[in-house]
Short mmCIF file of C-alpha atoms and ligand atoms in Angstrom, two decimals:
data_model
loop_
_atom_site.label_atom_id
_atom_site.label_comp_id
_atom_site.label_asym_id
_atom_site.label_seq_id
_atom_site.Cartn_x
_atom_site.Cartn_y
_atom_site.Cartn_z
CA UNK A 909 21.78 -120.04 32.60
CA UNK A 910 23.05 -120.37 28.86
CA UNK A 911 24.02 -117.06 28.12
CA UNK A 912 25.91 -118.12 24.82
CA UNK A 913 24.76 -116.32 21.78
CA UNK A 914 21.78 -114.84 23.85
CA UNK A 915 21.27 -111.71 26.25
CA UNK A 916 24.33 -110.85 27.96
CA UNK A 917 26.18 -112.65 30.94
CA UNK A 918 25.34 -110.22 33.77
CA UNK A 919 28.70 -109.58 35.80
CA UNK A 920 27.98 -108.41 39.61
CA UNK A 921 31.46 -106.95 40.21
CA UNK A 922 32.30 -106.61 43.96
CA UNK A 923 35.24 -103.38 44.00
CA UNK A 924 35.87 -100.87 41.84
CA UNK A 925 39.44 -99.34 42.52
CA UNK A 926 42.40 -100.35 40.91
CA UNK A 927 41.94 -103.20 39.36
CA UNK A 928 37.76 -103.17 39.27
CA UNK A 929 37.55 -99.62 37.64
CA UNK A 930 40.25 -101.22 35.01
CA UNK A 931 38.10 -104.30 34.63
CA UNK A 932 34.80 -102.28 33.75
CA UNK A 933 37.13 -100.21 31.52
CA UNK A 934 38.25 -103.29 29.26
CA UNK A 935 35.00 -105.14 29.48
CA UNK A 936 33.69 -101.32 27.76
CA UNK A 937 36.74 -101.62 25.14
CA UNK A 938 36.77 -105.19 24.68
CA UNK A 939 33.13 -106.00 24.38
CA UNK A 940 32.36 -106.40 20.87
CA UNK A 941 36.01 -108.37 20.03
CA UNK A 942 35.36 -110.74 23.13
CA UNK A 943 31.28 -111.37 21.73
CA UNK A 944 33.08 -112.24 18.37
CA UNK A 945 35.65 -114.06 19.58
CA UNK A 946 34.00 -116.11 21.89
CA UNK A 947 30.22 -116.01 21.61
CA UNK A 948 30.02 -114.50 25.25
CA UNK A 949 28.88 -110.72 25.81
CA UNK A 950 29.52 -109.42 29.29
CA UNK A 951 27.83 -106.47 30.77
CA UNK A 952 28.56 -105.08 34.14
CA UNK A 953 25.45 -105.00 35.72
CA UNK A 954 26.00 -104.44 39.49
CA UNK A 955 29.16 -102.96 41.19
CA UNK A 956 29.37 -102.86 45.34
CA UNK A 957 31.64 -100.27 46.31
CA UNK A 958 32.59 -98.49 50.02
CA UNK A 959 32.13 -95.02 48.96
CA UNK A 960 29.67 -94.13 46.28
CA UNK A 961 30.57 -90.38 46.08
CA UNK A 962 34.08 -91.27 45.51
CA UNK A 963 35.65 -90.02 42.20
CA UNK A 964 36.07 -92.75 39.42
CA UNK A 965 37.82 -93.27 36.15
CA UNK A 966 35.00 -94.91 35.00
CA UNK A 967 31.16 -93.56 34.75
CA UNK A 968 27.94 -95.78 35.83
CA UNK A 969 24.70 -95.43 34.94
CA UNK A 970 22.02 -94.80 37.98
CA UNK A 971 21.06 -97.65 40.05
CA UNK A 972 24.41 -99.49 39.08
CA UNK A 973 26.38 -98.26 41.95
CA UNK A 974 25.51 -99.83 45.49
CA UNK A 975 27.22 -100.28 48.97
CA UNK A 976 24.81 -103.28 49.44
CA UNK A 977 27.86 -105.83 48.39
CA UNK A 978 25.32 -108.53 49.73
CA UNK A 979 22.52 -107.79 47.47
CA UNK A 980 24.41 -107.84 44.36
CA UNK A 981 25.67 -112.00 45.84
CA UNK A 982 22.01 -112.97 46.03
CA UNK A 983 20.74 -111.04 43.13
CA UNK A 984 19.22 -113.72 40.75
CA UNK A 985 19.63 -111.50 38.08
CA UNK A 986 23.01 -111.64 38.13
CA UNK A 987 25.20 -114.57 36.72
CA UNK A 988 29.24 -114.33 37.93
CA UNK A 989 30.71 -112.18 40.41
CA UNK A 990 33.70 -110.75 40.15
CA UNK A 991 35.53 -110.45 44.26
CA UNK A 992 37.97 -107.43 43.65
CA UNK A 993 38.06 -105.59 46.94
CA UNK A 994 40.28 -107.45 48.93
CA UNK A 995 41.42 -108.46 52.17
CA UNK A 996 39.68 -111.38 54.50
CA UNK A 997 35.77 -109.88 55.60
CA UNK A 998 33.65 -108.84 53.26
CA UNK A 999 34.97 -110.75 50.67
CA UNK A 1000 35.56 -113.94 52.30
CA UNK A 1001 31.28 -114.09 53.18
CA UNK A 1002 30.67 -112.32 49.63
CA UNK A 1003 32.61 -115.02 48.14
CA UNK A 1004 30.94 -117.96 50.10
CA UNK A 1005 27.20 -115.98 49.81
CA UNK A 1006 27.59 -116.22 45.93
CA UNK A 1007 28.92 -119.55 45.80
CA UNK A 1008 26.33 -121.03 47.63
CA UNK A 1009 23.66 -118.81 44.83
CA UNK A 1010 25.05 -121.24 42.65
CA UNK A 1011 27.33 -118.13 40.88
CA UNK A 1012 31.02 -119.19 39.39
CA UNK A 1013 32.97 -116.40 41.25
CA UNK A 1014 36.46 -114.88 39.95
CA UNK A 1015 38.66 -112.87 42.52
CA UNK A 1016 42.57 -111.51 42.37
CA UNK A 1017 42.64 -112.01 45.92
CA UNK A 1018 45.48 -113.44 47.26
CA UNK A 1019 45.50 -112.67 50.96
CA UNK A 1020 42.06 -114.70 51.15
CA UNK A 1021 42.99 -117.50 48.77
CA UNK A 1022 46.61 -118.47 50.91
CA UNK A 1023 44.26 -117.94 54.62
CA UNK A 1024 41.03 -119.74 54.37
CA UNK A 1025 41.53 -120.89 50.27
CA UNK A 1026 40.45 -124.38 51.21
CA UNK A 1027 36.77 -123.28 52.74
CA UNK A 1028 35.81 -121.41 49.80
CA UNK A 1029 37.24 -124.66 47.40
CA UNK A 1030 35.38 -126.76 49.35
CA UNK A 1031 31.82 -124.11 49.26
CA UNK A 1032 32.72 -124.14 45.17
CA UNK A 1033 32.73 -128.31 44.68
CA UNK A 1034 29.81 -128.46 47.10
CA UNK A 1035 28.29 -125.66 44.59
CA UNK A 1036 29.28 -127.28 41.76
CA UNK A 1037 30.18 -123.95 40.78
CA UNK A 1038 33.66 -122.29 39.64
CA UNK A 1039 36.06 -120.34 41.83
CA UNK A 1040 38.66 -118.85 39.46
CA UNK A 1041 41.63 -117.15 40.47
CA UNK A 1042 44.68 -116.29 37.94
CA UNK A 1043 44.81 -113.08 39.15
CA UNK A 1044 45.58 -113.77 42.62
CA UNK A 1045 49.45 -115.06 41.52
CA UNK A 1046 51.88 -112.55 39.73
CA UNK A 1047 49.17 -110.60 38.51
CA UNK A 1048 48.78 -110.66 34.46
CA UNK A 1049 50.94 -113.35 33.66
CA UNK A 1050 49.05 -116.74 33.08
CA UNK A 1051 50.42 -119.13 35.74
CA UNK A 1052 47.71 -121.06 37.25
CA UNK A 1053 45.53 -122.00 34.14
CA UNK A 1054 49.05 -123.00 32.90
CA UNK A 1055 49.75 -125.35 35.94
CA UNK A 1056 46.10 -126.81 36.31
CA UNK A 1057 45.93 -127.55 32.72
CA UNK A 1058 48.53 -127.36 30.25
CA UNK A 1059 50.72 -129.05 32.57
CA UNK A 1060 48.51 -131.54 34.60
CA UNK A 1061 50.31 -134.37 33.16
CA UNK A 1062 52.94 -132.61 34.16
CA UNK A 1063 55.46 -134.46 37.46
CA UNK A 1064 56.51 -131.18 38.63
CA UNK A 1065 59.59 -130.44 40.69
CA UNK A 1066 60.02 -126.92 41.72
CA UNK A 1067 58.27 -123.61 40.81
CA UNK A 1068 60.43 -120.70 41.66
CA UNK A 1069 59.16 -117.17 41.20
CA UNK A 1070 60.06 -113.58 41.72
CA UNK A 1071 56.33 -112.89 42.23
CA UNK A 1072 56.37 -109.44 44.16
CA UNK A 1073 57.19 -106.22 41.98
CA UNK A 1074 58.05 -104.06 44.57
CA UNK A 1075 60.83 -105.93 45.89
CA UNK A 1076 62.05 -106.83 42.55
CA UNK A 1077 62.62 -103.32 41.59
CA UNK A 1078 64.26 -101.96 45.11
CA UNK A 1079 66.59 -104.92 44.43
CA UNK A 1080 66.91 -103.95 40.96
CA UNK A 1081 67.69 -100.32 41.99
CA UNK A 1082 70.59 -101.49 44.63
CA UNK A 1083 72.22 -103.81 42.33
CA UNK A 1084 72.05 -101.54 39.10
CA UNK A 1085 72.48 -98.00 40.83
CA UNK A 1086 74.36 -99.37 43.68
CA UNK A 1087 70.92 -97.48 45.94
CA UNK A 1088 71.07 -98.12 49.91
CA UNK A 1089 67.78 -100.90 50.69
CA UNK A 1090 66.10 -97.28 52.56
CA UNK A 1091 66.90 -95.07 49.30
CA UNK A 1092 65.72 -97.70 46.79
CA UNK A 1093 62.41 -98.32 48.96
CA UNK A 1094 61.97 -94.52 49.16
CA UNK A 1095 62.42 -94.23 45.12
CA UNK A 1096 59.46 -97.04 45.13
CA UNK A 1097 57.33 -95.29 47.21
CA UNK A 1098 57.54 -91.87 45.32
CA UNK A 1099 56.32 -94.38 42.05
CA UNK A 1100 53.52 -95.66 43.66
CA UNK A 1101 55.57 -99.32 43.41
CA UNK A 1102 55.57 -99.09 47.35
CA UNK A 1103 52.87 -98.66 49.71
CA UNK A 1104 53.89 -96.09 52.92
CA UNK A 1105 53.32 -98.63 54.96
CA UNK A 1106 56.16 -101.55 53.11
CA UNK A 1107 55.85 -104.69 55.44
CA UNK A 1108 53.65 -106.51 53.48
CA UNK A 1109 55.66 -106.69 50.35
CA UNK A 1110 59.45 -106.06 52.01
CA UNK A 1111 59.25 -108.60 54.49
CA UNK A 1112 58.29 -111.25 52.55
CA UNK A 1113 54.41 -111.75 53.09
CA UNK A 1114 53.02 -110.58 49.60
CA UNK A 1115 55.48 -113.62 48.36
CA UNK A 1116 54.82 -116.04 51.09
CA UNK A 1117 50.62 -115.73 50.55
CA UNK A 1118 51.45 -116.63 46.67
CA UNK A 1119 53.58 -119.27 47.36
CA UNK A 1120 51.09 -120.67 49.42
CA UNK A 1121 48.63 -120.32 46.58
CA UNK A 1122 51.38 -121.88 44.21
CA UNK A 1123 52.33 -124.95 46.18
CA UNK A 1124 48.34 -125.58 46.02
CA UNK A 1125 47.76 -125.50 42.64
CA UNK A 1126 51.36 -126.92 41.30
CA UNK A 1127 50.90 -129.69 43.72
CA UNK A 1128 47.49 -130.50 44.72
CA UNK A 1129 48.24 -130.23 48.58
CA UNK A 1130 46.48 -128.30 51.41
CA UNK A 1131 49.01 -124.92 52.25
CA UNK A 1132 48.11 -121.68 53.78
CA UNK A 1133 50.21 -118.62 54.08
CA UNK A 1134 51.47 -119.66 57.86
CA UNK A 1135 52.93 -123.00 56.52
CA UNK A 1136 55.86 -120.62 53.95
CA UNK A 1137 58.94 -120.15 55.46
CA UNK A 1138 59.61 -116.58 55.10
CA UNK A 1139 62.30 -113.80 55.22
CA UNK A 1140 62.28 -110.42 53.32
CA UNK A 1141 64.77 -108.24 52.05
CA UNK A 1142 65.09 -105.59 54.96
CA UNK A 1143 68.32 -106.66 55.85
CA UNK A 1144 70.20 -106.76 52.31
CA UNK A 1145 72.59 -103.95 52.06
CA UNK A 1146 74.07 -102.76 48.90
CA UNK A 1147 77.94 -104.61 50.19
CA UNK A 1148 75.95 -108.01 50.12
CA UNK A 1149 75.02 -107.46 46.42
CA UNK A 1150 77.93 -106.02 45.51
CA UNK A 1151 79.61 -109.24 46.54
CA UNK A 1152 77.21 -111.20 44.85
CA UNK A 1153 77.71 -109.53 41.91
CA UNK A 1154 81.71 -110.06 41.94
CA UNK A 1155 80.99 -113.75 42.29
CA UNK A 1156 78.33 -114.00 39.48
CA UNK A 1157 75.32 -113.75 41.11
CA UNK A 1158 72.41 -111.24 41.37
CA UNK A 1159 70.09 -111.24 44.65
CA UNK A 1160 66.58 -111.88 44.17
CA UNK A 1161 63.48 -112.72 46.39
CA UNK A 1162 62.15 -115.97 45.47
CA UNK A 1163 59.20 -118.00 46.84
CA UNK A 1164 60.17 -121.52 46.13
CA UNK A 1165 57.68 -124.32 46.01
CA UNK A 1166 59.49 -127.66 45.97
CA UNK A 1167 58.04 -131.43 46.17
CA UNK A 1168 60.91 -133.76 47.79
CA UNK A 1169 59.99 -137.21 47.80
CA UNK A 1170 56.17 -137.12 49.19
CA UNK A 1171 56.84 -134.15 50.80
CA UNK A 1172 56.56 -130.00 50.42
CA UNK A 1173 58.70 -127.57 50.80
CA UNK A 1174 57.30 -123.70 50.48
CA UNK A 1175 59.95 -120.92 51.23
CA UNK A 1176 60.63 -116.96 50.27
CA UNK A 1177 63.63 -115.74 51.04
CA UNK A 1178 66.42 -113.35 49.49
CA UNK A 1179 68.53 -115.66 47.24
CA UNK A 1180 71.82 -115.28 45.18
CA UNK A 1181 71.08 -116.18 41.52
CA UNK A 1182 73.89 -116.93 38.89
CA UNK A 1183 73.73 -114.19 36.25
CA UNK A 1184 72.94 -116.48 33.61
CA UNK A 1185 70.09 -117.58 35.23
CA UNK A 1186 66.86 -116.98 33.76
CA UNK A 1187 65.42 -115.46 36.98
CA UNK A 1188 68.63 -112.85 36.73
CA UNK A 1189 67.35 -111.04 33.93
CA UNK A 1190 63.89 -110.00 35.36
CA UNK A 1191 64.11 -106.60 36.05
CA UNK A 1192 62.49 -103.91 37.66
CA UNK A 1193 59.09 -104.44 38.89
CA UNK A 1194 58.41 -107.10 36.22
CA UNK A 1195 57.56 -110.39 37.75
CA UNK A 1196 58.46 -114.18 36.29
CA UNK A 1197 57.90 -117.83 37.49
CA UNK A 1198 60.53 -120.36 36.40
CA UNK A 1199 58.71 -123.84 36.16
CA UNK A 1200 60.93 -127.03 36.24
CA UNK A 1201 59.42 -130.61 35.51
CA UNK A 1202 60.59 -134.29 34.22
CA UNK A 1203 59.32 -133.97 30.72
CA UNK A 1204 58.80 -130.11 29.94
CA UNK A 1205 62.31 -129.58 31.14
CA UNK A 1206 62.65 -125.49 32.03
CA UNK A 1207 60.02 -123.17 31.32
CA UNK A 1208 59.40 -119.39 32.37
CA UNK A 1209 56.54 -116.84 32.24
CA UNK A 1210 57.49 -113.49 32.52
CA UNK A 1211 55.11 -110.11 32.64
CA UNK A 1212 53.52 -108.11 35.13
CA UNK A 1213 53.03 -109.07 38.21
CA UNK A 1214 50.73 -105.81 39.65
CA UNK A 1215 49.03 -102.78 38.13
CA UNK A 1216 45.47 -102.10 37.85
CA UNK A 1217 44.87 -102.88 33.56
CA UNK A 1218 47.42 -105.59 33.55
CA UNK A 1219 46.04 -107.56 36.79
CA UNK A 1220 42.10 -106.91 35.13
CA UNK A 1221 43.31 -108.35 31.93
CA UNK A 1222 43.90 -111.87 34.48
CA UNK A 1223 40.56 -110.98 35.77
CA UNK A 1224 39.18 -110.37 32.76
CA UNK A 1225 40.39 -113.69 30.75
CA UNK A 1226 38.67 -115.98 34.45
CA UNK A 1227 35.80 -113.98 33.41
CA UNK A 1228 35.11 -114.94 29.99
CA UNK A 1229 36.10 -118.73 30.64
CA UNK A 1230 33.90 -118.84 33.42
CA UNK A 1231 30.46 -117.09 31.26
CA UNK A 1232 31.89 -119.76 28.75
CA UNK A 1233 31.43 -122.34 30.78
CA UNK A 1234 28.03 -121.28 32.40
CA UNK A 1235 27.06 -121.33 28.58
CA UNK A 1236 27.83 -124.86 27.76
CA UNK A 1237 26.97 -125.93 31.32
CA UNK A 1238 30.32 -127.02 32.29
CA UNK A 1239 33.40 -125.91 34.00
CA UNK A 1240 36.62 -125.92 35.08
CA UNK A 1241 37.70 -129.15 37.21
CA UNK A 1242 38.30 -128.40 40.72
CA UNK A 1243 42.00 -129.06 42.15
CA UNK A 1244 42.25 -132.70 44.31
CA UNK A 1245 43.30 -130.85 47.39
CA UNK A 1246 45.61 -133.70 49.52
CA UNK A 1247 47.58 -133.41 52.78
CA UNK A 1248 51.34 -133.67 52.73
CA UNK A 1249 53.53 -132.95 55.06
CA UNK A 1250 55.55 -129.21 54.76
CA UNK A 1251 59.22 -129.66 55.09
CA UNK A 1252 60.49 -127.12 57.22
CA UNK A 1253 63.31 -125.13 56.32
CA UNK A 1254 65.97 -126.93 58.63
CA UNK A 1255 65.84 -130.14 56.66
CA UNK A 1256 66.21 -128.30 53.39
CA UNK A 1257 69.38 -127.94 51.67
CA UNK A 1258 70.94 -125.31 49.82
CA UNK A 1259 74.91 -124.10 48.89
CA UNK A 1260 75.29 -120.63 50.98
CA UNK A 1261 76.81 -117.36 50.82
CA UNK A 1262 78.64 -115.53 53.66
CA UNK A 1263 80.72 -112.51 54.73
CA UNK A 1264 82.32 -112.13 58.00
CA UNK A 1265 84.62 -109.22 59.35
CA UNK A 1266 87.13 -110.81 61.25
CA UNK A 1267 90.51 -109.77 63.06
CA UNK A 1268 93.30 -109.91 60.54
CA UNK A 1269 96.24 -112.02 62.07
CA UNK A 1270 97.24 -115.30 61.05
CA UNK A 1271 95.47 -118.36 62.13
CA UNK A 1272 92.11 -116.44 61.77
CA UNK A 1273 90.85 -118.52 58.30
CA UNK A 1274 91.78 -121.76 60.18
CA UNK A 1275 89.85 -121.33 63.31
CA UNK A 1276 86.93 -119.64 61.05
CA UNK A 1277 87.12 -122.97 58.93
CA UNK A 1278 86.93 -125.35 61.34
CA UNK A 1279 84.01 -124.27 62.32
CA UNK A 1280 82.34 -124.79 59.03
CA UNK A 1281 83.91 -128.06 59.65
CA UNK A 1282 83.01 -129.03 62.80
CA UNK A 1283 79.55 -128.33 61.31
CA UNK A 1284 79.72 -130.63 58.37
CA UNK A 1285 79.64 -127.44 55.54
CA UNK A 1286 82.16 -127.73 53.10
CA UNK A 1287 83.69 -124.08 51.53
CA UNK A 1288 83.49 -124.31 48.26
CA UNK A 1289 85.34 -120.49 47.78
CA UNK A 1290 86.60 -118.27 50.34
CA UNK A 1291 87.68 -114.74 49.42
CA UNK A 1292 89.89 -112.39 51.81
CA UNK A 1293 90.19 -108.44 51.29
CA UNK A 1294 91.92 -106.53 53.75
CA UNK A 1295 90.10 -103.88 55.97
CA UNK A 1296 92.74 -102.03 58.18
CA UNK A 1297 93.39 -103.66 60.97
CA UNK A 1298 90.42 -106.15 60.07
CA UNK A 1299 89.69 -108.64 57.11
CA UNK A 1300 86.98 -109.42 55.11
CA UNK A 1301 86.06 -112.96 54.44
CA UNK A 1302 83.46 -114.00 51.81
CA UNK A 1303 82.70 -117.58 51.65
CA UNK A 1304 80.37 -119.81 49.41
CA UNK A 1305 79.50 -123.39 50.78
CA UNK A 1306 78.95 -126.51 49.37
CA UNK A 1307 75.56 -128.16 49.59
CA UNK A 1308 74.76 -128.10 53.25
CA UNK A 1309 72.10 -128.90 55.66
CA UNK A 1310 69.97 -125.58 56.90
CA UNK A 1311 70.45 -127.25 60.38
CA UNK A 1312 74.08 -127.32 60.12
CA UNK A 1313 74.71 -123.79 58.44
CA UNK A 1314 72.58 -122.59 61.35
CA UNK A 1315 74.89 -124.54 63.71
CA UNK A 1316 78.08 -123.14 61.81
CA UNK A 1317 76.38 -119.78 62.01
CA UNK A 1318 75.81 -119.91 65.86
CA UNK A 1319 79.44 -121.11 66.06
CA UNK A 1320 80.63 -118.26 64.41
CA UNK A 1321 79.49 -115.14 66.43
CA UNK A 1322 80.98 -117.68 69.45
CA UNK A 1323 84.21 -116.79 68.22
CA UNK A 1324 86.92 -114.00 69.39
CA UNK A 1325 88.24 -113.18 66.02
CA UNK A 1326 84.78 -113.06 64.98
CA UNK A 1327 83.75 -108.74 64.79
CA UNK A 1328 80.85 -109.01 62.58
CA UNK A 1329 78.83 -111.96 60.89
CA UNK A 1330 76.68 -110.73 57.81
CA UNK A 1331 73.79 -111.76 55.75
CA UNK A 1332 73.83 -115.01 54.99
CA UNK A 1333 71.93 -116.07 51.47
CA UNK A 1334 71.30 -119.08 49.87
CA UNK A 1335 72.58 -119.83 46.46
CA UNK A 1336 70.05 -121.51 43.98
CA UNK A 1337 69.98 -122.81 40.59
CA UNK A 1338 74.26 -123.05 40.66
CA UNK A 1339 74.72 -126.92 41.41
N1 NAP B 54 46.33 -103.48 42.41
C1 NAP B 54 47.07 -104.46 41.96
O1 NAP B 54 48.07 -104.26 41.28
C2 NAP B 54 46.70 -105.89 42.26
C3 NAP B 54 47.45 -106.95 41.69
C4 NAP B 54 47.10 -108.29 41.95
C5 NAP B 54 46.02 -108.53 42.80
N2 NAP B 54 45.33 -107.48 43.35
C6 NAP B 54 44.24 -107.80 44.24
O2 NAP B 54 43.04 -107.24 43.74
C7 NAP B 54 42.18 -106.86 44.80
C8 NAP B 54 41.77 -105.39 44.64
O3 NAP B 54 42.93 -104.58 44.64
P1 NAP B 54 42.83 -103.02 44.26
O4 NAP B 54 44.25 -102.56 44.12
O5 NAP B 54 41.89 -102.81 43.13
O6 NAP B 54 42.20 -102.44 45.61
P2 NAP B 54 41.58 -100.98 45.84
O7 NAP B 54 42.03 -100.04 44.79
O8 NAP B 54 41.81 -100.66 47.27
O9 NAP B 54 40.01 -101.21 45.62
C9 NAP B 54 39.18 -101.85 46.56
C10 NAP B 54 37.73 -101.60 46.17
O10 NAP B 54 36.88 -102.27 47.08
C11 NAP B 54 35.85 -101.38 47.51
N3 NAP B 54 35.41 -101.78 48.84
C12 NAP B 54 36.09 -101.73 50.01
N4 NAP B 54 35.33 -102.21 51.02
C13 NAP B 54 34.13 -102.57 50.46
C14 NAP B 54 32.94 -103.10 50.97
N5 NAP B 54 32.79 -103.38 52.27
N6 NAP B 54 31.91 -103.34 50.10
C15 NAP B 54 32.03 -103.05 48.79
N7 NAP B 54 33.16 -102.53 48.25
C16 NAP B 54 34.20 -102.29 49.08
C17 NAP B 54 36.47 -100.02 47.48
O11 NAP B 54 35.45 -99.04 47.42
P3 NAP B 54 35.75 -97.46 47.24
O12 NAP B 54 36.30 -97.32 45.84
O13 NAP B 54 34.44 -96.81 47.39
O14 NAP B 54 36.75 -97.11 48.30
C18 NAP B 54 37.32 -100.12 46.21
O15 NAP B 54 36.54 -99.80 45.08
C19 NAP B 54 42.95 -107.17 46.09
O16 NAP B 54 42.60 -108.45 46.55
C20 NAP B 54 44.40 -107.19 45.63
O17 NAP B 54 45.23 -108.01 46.42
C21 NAP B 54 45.65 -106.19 43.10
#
């Protein structure tokens, strides 16, 4: 198999849209500077696509272009495969099929990764092949070759990331234009930030499959998508960040990944961020993964987290360790995968933000308060505006128990004065 210095590493490439048109695009750019630079030549040898006839950025030579996905896995002519169609089935076979050739694989797909993740690690070690993924986790920026290496001897705390573009920028748009969630999404959607079909990325799931894939890799335990506590931005409305904003906070969707004494917690939600925050300043559509451990202290990456050229430039830097590797006849070491138990979001604790509309006569704040009391949340500030004949109240808790805000919560819409309870968010990175 040493293909170092000798006749090209032949790369069967599985896909050729966004990011796999890109990919043979750089690999025809990049050749010559990545043969110097590293002794490895790649040449695309084989690409599997759905529709042949379909128009392409990129041109192929005949014979290169097949439907026949399956024949490219067990083609012994061919030395890495590149997964970059997506979803579950073909891939998930493809993926397994080439393993089992003996072929170091590379995919960006994340939906496969935080479902079955563990069978195709498992297919890889019993392989003794690689199975690389960097471009499965907020696309172009280097985060897991970071976490598996540079920072193995790393005791890691929590890894925090805004790791879905689309959903950065919509809450970019309401908090910097002041947009409605509907006319931000819309503005997204006419940039081709926003598929016409949103759930996946507004509700949370995009984030939640990543933070799967992070709380794997940062931690060495077993987590699939369905473990990640999840809630999506759907329900923000521009009042909420508005508020936030007064109080020195910007809203952002995070997938947190946190290890609490032997234990995992792995949660995306909407969360108010102080402004001087790291996380605060990541604008737009950009993406950025805040990385907090014993000795390295803070640390952030920050780049793109989508796009077809920046995502194949992940793809494209798996590629060349992996022909590396096949050269000198070694590879990457496989992630320990160990059990732990997921903490679920009840026994978590965070400080929290609220608004309620209330009635506005006196005695109102006292029975509202006790029931943060009777709850065990402390206020740590309560704001009142007037609304007519109502009030607004904006309160931000102590550290509390999710269990008991959800108590308080329940307690609240139980109560006459009580017209409307709003969002409630969780504040992190303040105490
Ligand atoms: N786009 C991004 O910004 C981004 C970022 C990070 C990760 N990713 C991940 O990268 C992967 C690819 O995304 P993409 O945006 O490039 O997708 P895409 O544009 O939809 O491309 C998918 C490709 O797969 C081909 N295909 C579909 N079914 C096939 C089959 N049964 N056999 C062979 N080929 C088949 C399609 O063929 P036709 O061209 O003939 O239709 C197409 O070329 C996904 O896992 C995605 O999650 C994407």
């Amino acid at each position: 198999m040493g293909r170092v210095n000798g006749s090209p590493v032949k790369v069967g490439l599985l896909g050729c849209g966004n990011v796999g048109a890109a990919l043979v695009r750089l690999i025809d750019e990049q050749a010559d500077a990545i043969a110097a630079r590293t002794a490895v030549r790649l040449e695309v040898a084989r690409v599997a696509v759905h529709s042949p006839a379909k128009e392409r950025p990129v041109d192929f030579e005949p014979g290169i272009l097949t439907t026949d996905a399956e024949s490219i896995v067990t083609d012994p002519a061919i030395d890495v495969v590149v997964e970059v169609i997506g979803g579950i089935e073909p891939a998930r076979t493809l993926i397994r099929s080439a393993l089992e050739a003996g072929k170091p694989v590379v995919t960006a797909n994340k939906e496969l990764l935080a479902n079955v993740g563990s069978e195709l690690h498992d297919a890889a070690a019993d392989a003794g092949v690689e199975l690389l993924f960097e471009a499965a986790v907020a696309g172009a920026i280097p985060l897991i070759r970071p976490l598996r290496q540079s920072l193995a001897g790393e005791r890691l705390r929590r890894v925090m990331g805004i790791v879905n573009g689309t959903t950065n920028f919509i809450l970019t748009r309401m908090t910097e234009r002041g947009s409605s969630f509907q006319e931000a999404l819309a503005e997204a959607q006419t940039l081709g930030l926003a598929e016409r079909d949103p759930t996946a990325d507004v509700e949370g799931f995009d984030a939640g499959a990543k933070a799967a894939i992070i709380a794997s890799v940062a931690f060495g335990v077993r987590v699939v998508a369905g473990d990640v506590y999840r809630e999506g931005i759907s329900s923000i409305t521009a009042a909420d960040i508005a508020f936030a904003r007064r109080l020195g906070y910007v809203v952002k969707l995070l997938a947190i990944v946190e290890s609490i004494d032997d234990e995992i917690a792995v949660r995306v939600h909407p969360a108010m961020v102080p402004v001087d925050h790291p996380l605060a300043t990541v604008r737009e559509s950009f993406n950025a993964v805040f990385i907090e451990g014993d000795a390295v202290g803070e640390l952030m990456l920050y780049g793109r987290g989508a796009g077809g050229r920046p995502t194949a430039s992940a793809v494209l830097g798996d590629l060349i360790d992996a022909a590396a590797n096949l050269g000198r006849g070694t590879r990457t070491a496989p992630n320990e995968i160990a059990k732990a138990r997921i903490r679920p979001i009840d026994e978590l604790s965070s400080q929290y933000y609220l608004n309620l509309e209330v009635a506005d006569r006196p005695g109102v704040l006292a029975a509202v308060a006790g029931v943060f009391g009777a709850h065990d949340v402390s206020i740590k500030t309560a704001e009142q505006e007037g609304l007519g004949d109502e009030a607004r109240l904006i309160f931000i808790t102590h550290t509390a128990r999710e269990r008991d805000m959800q108590a308080t919560l329940h307690g609240l819409h139980a109560l006459d004065v009580v017209d409307r309870v709003g969002t409630l968010l969780r504040v992190i990175g303040g105490e």
